[in-house]
Coordinates of C-alpha atoms and ligand atoms in Angstrom, one line a residue:
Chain J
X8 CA 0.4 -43.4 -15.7
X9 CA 0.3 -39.5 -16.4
X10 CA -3.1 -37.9 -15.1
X11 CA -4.8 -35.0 -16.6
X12 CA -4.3 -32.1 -14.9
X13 CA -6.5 -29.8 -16.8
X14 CA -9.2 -30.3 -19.6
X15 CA -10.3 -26.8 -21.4
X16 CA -14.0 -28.2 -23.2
X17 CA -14.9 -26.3 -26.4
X18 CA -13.1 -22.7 -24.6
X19 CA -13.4 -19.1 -26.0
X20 CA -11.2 -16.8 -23.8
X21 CA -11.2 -12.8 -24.5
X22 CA -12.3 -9.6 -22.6
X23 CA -15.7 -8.1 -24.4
X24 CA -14.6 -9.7 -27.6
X25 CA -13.4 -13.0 -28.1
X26 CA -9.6 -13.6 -28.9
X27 CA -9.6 -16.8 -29.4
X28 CA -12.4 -19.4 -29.8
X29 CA -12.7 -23.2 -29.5
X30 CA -9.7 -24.5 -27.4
X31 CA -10.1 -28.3 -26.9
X32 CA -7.2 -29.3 -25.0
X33 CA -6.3 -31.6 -21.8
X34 CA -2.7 -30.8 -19.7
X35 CA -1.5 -33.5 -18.5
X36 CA 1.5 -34.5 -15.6
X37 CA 4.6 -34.0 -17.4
X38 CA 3.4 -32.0 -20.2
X39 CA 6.4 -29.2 -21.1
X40 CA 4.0 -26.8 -23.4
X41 CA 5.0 -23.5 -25.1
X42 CA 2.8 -21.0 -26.3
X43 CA 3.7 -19.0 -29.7
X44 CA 2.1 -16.3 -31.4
X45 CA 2.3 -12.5 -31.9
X46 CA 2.3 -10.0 -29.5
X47 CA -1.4 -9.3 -28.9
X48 CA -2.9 -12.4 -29.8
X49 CA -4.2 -13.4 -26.2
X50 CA -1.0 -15.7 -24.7
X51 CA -1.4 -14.0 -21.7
X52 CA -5.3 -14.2 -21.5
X53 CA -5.2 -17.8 -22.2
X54 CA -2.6 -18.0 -19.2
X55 CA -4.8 -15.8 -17.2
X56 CA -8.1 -17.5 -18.3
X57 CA -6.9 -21.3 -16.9
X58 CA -5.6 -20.0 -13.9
X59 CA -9.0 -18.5 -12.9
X60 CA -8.4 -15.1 -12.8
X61 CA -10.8 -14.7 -15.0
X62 CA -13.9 -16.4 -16.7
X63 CA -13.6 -18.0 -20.0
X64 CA -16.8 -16.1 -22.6
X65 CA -17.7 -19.7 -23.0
X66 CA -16.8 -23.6 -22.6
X67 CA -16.1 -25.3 -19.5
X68 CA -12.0 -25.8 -17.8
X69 CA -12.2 -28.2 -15.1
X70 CA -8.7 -28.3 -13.2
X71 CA -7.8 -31.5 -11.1
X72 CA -5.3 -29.8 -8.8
X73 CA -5.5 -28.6 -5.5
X74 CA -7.0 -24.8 -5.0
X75 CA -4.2 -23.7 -2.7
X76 CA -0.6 -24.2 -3.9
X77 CA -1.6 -26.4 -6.7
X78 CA -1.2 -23.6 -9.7
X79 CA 2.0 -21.5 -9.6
X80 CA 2.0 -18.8 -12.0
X81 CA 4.6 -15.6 -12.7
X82 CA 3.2 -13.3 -15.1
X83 CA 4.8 -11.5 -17.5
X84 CA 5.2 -8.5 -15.1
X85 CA 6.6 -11.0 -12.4
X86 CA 4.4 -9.7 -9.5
X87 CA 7.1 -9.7 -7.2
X88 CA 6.9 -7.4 -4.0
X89 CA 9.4 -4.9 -4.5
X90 CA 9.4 -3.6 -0.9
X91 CA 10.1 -7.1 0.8
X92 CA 13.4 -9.0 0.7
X93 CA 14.6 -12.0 -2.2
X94 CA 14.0 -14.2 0.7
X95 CA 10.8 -13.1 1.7
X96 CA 9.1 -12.7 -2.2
X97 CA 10.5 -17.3 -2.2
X98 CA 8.6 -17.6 0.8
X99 CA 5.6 -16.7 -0.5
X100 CA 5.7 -19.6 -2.9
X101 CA 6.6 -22.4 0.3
X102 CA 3.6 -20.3 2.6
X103 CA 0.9 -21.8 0.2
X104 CA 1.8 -25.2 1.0
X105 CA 0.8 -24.4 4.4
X106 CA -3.0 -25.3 5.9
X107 CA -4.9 -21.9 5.0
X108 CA -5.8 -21.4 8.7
X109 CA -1.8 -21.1 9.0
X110 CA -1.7 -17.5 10.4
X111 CA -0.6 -15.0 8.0
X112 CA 1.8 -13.4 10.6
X113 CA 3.1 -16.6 11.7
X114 CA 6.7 -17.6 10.2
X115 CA 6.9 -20.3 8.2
X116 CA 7.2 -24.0 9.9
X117 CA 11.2 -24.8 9.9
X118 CA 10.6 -27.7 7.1
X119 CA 9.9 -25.2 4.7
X120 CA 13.2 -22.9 5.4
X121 CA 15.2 -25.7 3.5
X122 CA 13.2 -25.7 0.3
X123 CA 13.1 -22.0 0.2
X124 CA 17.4 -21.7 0.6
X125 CA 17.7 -24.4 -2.1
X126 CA 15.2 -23.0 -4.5
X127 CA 17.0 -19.7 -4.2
X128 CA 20.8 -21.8 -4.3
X129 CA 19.3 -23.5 -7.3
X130 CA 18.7 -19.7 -8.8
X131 CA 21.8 -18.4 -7.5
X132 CA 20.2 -15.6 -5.8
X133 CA 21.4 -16.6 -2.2
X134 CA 23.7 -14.2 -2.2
X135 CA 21.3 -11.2 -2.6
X136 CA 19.1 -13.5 -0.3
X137 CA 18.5 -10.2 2.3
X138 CA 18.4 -7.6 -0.5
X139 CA 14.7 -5.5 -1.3
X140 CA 13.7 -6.9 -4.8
X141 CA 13.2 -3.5 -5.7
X142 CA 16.7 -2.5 -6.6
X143 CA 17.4 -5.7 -8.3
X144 CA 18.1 -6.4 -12.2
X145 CA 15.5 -7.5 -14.6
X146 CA 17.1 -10.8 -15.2
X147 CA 17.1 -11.4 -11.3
X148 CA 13.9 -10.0 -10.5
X149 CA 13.0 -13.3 -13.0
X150 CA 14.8 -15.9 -10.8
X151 CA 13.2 -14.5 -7.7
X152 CA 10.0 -15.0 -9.5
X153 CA 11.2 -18.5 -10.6
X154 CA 12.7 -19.4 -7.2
X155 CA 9.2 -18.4 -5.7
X156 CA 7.4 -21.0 -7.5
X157 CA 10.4 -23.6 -7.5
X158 CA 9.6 -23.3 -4.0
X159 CA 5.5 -24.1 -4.1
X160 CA 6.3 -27.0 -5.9
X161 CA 3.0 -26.8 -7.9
X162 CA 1.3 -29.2 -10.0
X163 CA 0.8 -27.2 -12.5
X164 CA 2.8 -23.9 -13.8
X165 CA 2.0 -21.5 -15.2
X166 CA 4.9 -19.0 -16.5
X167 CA 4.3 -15.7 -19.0
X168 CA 7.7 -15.0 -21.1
X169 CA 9.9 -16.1 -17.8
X170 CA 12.7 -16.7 -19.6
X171 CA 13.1 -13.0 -21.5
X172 CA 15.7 -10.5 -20.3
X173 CA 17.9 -13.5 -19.5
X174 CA 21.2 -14.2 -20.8
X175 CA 21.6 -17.7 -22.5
X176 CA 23.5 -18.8 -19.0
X177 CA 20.5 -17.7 -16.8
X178 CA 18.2 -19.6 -19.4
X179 CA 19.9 -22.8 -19.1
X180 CA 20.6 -22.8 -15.3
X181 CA 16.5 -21.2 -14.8
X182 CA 14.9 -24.1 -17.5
X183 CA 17.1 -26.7 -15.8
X184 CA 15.3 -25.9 -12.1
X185 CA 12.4 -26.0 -13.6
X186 CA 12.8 -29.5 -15.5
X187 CA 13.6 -30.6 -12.2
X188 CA 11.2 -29.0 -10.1
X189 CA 8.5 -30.2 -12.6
X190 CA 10.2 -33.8 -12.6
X191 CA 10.3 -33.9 -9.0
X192 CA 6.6 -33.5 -8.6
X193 CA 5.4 -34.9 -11.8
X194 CA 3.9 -31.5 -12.5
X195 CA 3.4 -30.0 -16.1
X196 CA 4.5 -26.4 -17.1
X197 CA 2.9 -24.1 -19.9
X198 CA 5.0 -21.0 -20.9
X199 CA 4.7 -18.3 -23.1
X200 CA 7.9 -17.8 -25.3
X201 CA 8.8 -15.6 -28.2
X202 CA 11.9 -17.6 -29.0
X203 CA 10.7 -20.5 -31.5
X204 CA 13.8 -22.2 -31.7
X205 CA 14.2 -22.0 -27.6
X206 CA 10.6 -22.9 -27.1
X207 CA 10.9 -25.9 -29.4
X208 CA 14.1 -27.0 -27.3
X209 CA 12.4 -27.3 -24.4
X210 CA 8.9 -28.2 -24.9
X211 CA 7.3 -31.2 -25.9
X212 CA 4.5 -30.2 -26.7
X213 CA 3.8 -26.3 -29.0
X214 CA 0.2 -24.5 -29.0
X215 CA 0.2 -22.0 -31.6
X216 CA -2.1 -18.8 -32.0
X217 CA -3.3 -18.0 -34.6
X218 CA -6.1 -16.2 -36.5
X219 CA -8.2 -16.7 -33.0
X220 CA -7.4 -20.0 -33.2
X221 CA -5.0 -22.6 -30.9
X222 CA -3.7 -25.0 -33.0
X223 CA -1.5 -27.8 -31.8
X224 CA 2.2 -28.3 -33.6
X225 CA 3.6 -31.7 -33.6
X226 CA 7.2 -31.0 -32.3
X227 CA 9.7 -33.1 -34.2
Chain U
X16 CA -5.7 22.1 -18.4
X17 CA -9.3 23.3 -19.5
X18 CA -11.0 20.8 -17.1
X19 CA -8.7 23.1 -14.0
X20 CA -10.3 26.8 -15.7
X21 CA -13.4 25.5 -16.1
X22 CA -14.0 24.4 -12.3
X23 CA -12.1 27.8 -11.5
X24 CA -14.4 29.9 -12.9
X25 CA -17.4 27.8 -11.6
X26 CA -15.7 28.8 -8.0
X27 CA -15.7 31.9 -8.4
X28 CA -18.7 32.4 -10.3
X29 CA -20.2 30.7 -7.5
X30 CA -18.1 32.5 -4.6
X31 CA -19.7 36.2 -6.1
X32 CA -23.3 35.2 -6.2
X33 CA -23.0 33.5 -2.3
X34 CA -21.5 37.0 -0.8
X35 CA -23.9 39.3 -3.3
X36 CA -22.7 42.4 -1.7
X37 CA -19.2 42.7 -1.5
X38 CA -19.8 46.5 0.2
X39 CA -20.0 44.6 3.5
X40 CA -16.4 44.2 3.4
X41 CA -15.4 48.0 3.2
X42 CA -14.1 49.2 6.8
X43 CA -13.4 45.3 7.8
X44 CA -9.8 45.1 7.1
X45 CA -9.4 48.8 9.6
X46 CA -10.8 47.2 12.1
X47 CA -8.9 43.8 11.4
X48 CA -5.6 45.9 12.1
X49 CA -7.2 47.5 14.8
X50 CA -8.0 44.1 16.5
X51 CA -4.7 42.6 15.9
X52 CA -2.5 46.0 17.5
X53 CA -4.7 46.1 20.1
X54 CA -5.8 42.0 21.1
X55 CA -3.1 40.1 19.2
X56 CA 0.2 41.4 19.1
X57 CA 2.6 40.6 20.4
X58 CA 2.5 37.3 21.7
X59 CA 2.3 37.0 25.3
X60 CA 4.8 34.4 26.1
X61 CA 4.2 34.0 29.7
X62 CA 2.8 31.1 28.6
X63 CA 6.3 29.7 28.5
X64 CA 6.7 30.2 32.3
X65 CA 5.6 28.3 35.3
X66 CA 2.1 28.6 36.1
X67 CA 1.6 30.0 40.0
X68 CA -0.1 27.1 41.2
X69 CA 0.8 24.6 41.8
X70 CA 4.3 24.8 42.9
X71 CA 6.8 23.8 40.1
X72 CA 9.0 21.0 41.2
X73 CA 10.8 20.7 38.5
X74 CA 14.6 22.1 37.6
X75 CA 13.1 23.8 34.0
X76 CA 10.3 26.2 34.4
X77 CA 9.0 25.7 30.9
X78 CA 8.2 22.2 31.9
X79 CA 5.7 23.5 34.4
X80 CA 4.3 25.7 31.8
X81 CA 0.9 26.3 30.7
X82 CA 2.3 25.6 27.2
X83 CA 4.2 22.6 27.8
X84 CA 2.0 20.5 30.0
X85 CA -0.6 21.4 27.7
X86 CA 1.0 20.0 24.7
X87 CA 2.2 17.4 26.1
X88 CA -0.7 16.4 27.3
X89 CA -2.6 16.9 23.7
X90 CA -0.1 15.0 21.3
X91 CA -0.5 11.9 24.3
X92 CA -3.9 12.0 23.6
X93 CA -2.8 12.7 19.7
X94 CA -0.6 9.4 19.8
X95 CA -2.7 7.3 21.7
X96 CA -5.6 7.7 19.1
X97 CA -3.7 7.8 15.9
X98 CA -1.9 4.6 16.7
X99 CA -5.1 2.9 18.2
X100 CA -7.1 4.1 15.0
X101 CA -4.3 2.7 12.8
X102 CA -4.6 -0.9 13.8
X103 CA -8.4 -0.8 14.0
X104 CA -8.4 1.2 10.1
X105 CA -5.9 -1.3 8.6
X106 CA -8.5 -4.7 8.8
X107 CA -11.5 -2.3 7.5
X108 CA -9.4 -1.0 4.6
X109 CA -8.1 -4.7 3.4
X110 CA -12.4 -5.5 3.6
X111 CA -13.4 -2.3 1.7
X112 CA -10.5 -2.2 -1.3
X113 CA -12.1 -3.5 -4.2
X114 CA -9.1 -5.5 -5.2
X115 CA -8.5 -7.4 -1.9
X116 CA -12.2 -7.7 -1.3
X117 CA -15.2 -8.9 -3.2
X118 CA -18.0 -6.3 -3.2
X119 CA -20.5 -7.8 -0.5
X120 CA -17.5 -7.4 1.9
X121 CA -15.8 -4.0 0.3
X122 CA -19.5 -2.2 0.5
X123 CA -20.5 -2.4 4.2
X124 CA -17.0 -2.0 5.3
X125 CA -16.9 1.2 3.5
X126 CA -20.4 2.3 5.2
X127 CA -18.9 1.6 8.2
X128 CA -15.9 3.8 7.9
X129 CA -18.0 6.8 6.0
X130 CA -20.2 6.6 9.1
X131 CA -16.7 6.7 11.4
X132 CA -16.2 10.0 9.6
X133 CA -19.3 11.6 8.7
X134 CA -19.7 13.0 12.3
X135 CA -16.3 15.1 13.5
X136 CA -14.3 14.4 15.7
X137 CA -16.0 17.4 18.2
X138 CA -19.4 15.6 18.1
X139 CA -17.9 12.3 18.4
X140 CA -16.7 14.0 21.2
X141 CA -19.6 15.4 22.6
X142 CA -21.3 12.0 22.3
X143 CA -18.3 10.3 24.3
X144 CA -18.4 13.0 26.9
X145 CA -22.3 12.1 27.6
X146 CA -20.8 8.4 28.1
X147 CA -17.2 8.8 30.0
X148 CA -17.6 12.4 31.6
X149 CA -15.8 14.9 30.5
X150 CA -12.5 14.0 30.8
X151 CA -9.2 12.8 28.4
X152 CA -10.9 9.0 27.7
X153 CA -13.7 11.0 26.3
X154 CA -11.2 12.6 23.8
X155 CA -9.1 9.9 23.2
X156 CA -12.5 7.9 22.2
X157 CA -13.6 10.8 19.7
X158 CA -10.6 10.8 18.1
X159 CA -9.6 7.3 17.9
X160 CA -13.3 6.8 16.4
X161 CA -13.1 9.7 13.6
X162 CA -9.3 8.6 13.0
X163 CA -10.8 4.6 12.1
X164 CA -13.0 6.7 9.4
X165 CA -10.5 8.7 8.0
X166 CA -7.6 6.7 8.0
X167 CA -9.3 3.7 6.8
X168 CA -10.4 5.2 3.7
X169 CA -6.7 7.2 2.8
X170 CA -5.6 3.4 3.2
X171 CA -8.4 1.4 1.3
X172 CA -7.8 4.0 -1.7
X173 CA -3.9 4.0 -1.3
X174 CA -4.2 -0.9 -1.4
X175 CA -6.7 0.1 -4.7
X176 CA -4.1 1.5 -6.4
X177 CA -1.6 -1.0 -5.9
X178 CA 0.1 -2.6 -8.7
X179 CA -1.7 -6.0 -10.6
X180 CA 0.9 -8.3 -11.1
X181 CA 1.4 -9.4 -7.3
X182 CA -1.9 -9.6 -6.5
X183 CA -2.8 -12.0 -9.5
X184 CA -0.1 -14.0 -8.8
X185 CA -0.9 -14.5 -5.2
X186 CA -4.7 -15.0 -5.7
X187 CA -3.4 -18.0 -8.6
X188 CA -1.4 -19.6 -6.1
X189 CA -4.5 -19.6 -3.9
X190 CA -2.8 -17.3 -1.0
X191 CA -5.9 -16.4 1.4
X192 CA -6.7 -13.0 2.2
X193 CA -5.1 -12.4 5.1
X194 CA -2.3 -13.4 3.8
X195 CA -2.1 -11.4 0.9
X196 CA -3.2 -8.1 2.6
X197 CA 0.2 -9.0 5.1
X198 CA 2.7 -10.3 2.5
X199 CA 1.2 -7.7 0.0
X200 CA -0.6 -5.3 0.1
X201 CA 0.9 -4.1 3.1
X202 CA 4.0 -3.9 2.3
X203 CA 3.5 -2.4 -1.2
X204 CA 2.0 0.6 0.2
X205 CA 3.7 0.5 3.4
X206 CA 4.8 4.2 2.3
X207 CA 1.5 5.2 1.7
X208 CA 0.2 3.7 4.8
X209 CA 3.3 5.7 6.5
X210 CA 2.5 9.1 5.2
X211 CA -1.3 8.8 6.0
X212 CA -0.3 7.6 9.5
X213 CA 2.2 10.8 9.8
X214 CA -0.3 13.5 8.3
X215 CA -3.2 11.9 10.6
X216 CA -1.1 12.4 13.8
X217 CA -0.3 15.4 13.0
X218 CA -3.9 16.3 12.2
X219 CA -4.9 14.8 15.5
X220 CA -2.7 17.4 17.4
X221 CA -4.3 20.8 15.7
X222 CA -7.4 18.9 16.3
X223 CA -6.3 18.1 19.9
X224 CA -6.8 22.2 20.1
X225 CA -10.5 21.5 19.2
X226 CA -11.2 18.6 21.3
X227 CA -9.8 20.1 24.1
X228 CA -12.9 22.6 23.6
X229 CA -15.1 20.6 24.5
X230 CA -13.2 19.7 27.9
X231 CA -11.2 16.7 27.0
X232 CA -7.9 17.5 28.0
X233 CA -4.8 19.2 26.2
X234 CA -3.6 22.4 25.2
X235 CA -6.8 23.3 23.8
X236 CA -8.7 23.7 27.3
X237 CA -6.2 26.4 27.9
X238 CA -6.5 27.8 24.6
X239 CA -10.6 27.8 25.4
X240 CA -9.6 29.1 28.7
X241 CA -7.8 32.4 27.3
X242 CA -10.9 32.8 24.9
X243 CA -13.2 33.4 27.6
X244 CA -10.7 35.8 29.2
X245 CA -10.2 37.8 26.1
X246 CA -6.2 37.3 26.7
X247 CA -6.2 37.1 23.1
X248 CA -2.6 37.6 23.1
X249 CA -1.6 34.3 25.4
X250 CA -3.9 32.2 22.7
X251 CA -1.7 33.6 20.1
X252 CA 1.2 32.6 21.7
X253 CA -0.3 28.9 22.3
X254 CA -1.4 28.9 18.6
X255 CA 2.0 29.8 17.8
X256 CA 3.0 26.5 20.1
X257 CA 1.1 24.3 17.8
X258 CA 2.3 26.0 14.7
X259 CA 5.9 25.0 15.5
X260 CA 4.6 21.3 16.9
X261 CA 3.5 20.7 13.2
X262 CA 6.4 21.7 11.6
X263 CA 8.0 19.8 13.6
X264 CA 5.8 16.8 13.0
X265 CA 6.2 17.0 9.0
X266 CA 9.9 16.8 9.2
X267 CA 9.8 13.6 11.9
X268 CA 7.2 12.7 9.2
X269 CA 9.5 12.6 6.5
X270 CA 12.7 11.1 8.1
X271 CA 10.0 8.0 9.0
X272 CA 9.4 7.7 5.2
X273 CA 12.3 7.7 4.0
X274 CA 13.6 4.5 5.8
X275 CA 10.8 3.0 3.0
X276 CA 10.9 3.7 -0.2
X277 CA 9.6 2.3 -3.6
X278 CA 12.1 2.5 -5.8
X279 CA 16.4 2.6 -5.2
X280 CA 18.2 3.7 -2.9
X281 CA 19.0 7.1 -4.5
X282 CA 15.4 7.9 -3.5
X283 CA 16.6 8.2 0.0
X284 CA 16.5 11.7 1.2
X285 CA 19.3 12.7 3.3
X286 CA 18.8 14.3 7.0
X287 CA 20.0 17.7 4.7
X288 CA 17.7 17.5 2.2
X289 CA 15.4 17.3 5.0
X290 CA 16.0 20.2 6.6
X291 CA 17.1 22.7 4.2
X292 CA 15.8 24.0 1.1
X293 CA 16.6 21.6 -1.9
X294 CA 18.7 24.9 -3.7
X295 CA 20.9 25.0 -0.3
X296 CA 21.5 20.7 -0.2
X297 CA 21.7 19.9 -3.7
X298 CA 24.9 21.6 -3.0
X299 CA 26.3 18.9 -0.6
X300 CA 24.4 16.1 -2.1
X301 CA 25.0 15.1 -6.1
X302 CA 21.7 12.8 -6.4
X303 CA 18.4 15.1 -6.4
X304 CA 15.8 14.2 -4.2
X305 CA 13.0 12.7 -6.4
X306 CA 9.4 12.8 -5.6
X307 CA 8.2 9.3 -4.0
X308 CA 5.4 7.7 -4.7
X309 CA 5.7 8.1 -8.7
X310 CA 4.3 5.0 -9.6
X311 CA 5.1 2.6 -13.1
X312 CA 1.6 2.7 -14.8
X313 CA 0.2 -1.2 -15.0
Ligands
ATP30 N1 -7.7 -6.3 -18.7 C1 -8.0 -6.1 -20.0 N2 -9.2 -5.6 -20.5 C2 -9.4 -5.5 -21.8 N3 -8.6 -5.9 -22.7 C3 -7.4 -6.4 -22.4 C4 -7.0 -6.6 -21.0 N4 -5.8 -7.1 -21.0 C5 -5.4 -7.3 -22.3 N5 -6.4 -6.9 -23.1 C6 -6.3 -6.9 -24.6 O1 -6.4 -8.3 -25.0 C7 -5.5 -8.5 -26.1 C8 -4.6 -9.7 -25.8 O2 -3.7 -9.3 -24.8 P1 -2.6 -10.3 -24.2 O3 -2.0 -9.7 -23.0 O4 -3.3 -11.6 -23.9 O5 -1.6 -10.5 -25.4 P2 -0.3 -11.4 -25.5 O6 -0.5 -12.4 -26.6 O7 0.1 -11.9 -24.2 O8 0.7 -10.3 -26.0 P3 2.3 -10.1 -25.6 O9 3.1 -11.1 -26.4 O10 2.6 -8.7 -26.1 O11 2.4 -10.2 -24.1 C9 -4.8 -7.2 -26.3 O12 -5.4 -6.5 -27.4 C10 -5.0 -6.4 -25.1 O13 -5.2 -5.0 -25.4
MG31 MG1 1.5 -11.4 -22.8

């Protein structure tokens, strides 16, 4: 039996102004969704609004997932940290699976090591494992991102236009770790993409924006 | 561009009306060359040699020197502070920036490090003095106090201005504080935090020449020394000391920094472009030195 995950209740998301109004939805385990709709429209708000970075205007999102580790989100800009090593961006993702009175400046418990070198195998970036991020290509700068939550294992992710800048190789090999990684844990993903026909490969389920509204597609 | 004229002709507007009569001046400069024939110049660089007493036991004279022990003995004091102040500024800084902190924390943390700096360094100094005697622990205290202050806010405004996306991202995933200012924020400014650290050191030694003043130690009891005696010249020459010190300072400054840098590696300066004029090393090196620190907008 599939829980819900997350339930948004009557939602209007936006900054001073709403962008868009009325989102009755529930997210449950194993829910692939994708998220079309023009540039502007508020895909990234929406993403930004259920992972509690900021307030919804109005209407009530209750989450059923852990507080720490349980949401794993890359944003469109990737928020890696440029200065720091492939390795050491990945391990950000396994840290938040540790206790939170796990000392910041302690390394990482040695049962975590081994999901970290397979998230980044899975990626192919163990090669530039000991590299800064900083001087790496768009498209890899993406896996690290990817390999970073891969490696939280979260219940829920959350992923703004991941897939862009990739070649149709990198797609396959980055969606396939993530099917898996959402298999794995019986998580559910939600991910903005600009490709229709790509989204509607991979999803099985399509919100669409529009007009300040979310409406739900029946994919075929 | 009309913001910069503006305010410059509010200076100066403002400059005139403070010194009124500008008639005082007439007959100042005379007696400014006057001063410096007869006090300044030149340098007396005995300074440089062994000082009578006590005996100098050791093979080079200059390192019995008034000069030497005297520096020496003010960028100890220098180090000891800056580093001290560092560690004890960096947990304040993560509390006051707005982005790491929420408000109730980020506001009393940033009266606390206002207050650290408010008073300088001299009367932190004074106040010390009254507790430890006079004495180096005095001025080490003073400085390491007014350094907290300083540093803490160069580094709370430096973390504000970090970049969005990693921050969002690890306050979604639920990372705690701590660990975000260490995986994070640190890092992403660790150049910042690097050139702060490097300009407040070197502060610390010209300010070592203050300090020392006040009897705490360093080459600026001798300096205070001379100024009683009128040798006017030998405090030239020990001003001229901490001249080069500085220099010297910026360029150690600036090798540290460039082992971190934001972007590529083409940003890396090399020990040429260092130390010679960029006209002189463009010569041996092909990729121009860019200015760091030019940041994407977000
Ligand atoms: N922090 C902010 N404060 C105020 N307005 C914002 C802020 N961030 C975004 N907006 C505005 O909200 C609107 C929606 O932005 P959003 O980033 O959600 O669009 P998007 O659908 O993700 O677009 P894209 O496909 O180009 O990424 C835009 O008009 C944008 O200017
Ligand atoms: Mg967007």
């Amino acid at each position: 039996m599939n829980e819900v995950l997350a339930h948004l209740h009557d939602v209007s998301i936006g900054y001073d102004t709403p962008l868009i109004e009325g989102i009755n939805v529930e997210i449950s385990e194993g829910d692939v969704i994708a998220i079309l709709g023009p540039s502007g429209i508020g895909k990234t708000t929406l993403l930004r609004t259920i992972s509690g970075l900021i307030r919804p205007l109005s209407g009530e999102i209750e989450l059923a997932i852990p507080s720490r580790g349980g949401l794993g989100y890359i944003p469109q800009r990737l928020g890696l940290v440029g200065n720091l090593s492939v390795r050491a961006n990945v391990s950000m993702g396994a840290r938040v699976r540790t206790s939170r009175w796990w000392p910041a400046v302690f390394p990482l418990p040695k049962e975590f090591e081994e999901d970290i070198s397979k998230a980044m195998r899975h990626l192919g970036i163990e090669d530039i494992a000991d590299q800064p991020v900083r001087i790496l290509s768009g498209g890899q700068q993406r896996r690290v991102a990817t390999a970073r939550t891969v490696a939280q294992k979260p219940k829920l992710v959350l992923a703004d236009e991941f897939l862009g800048e990739l070649d149709d190789d990198n797609v396959e090999v980055v969606m396939r770790t993530v099917h898996a990684t959402i298999r794995a844990q019986n998580s559910a993903l939600i991910m903005v993409e600009h490709h229709e026909k790509l989204a509607k490969e991979v999803a099985n389920r399509i919100w669409r924006i529009k007009d300040g509204k979310l409406i739900e597609e029946v994919v075929s | 561009m009309g913001i910069v004229t503006a305010i410059s002709l509010l200076a100066l507007y403002i400059f005139n009306d403070m010194v009124g009569d500008w008639g005082r001046l007439s007959g100042g400069w005379e007696n400014l060359v006057i001063f410096f024939n007869e006090s300044l110049w030149p340098p007396d660089w005995s300074i440089l040699e062994a000082q009578s007493y006590p005996v100098c036991e050791q093979e080079v004279e200059l390192f019995c020197s008034v000069a030497w022990l005297g520096m020496v003995e003010t960028i100890k004091i220098a180090f000891v502070a800056t580093a001290l102040g560092f560690v004890f500024a960096l947990p304040l800084s993560v509390l006051a920036a707005n982005n790491l902190s929420p408000l109730w924390m980020a506001i009393p943390a940033r009266v606390i490090l206002a207050a650290m700096r408010s008073l300088p360094s001299i009367i932190w100094a004074v106040l010390f003095m009254i507790i430890f005697d006079v004495g180096t622990l005095a001025g080490i205290f003073a400085m390491t106090f007014y350094t907290v202050g300083y540093l803490g806010k160069l580094q709370f405004e430096s973390m504000e201005g970090l970049k969005n996306a990693p921050l969002e991202a690890a306050k979604a995933m639920g990372m705690t504080r701590a660990e975000t200012a260490w995986h994070i924020a640190l890092p992403e400014s660790a150049n910042h935090l690097l050139s702060h650290l490097m300009f407040m050191f070197e502060y610390n030694v010209r300010h070592g020449t203050v300090i020392g003043l006040v009897g705490a130690g360093g080459i600026g009891l001798y300096i205070n020394t001379y100024l009683k005696l009128t040798q006017y010249d030998k405090v030239v020459a020990l001003l001229l000391v901490v001249f080069i010190v500085v220099v010297l300072i910026d360029f150690l400054s600036m090798a540290i920094r460039s082992t971190v840098t934001e972007e590529g590696d083409v940003r890396r300066p090399s020990w040429s472009t260092i130390f010679l004029p960029a006209s002189i090393s463009s010569k041996y090196h092909t990729t121009p030195m860019k200015t760091s620190s030019s940041k994407e907008d977000e």
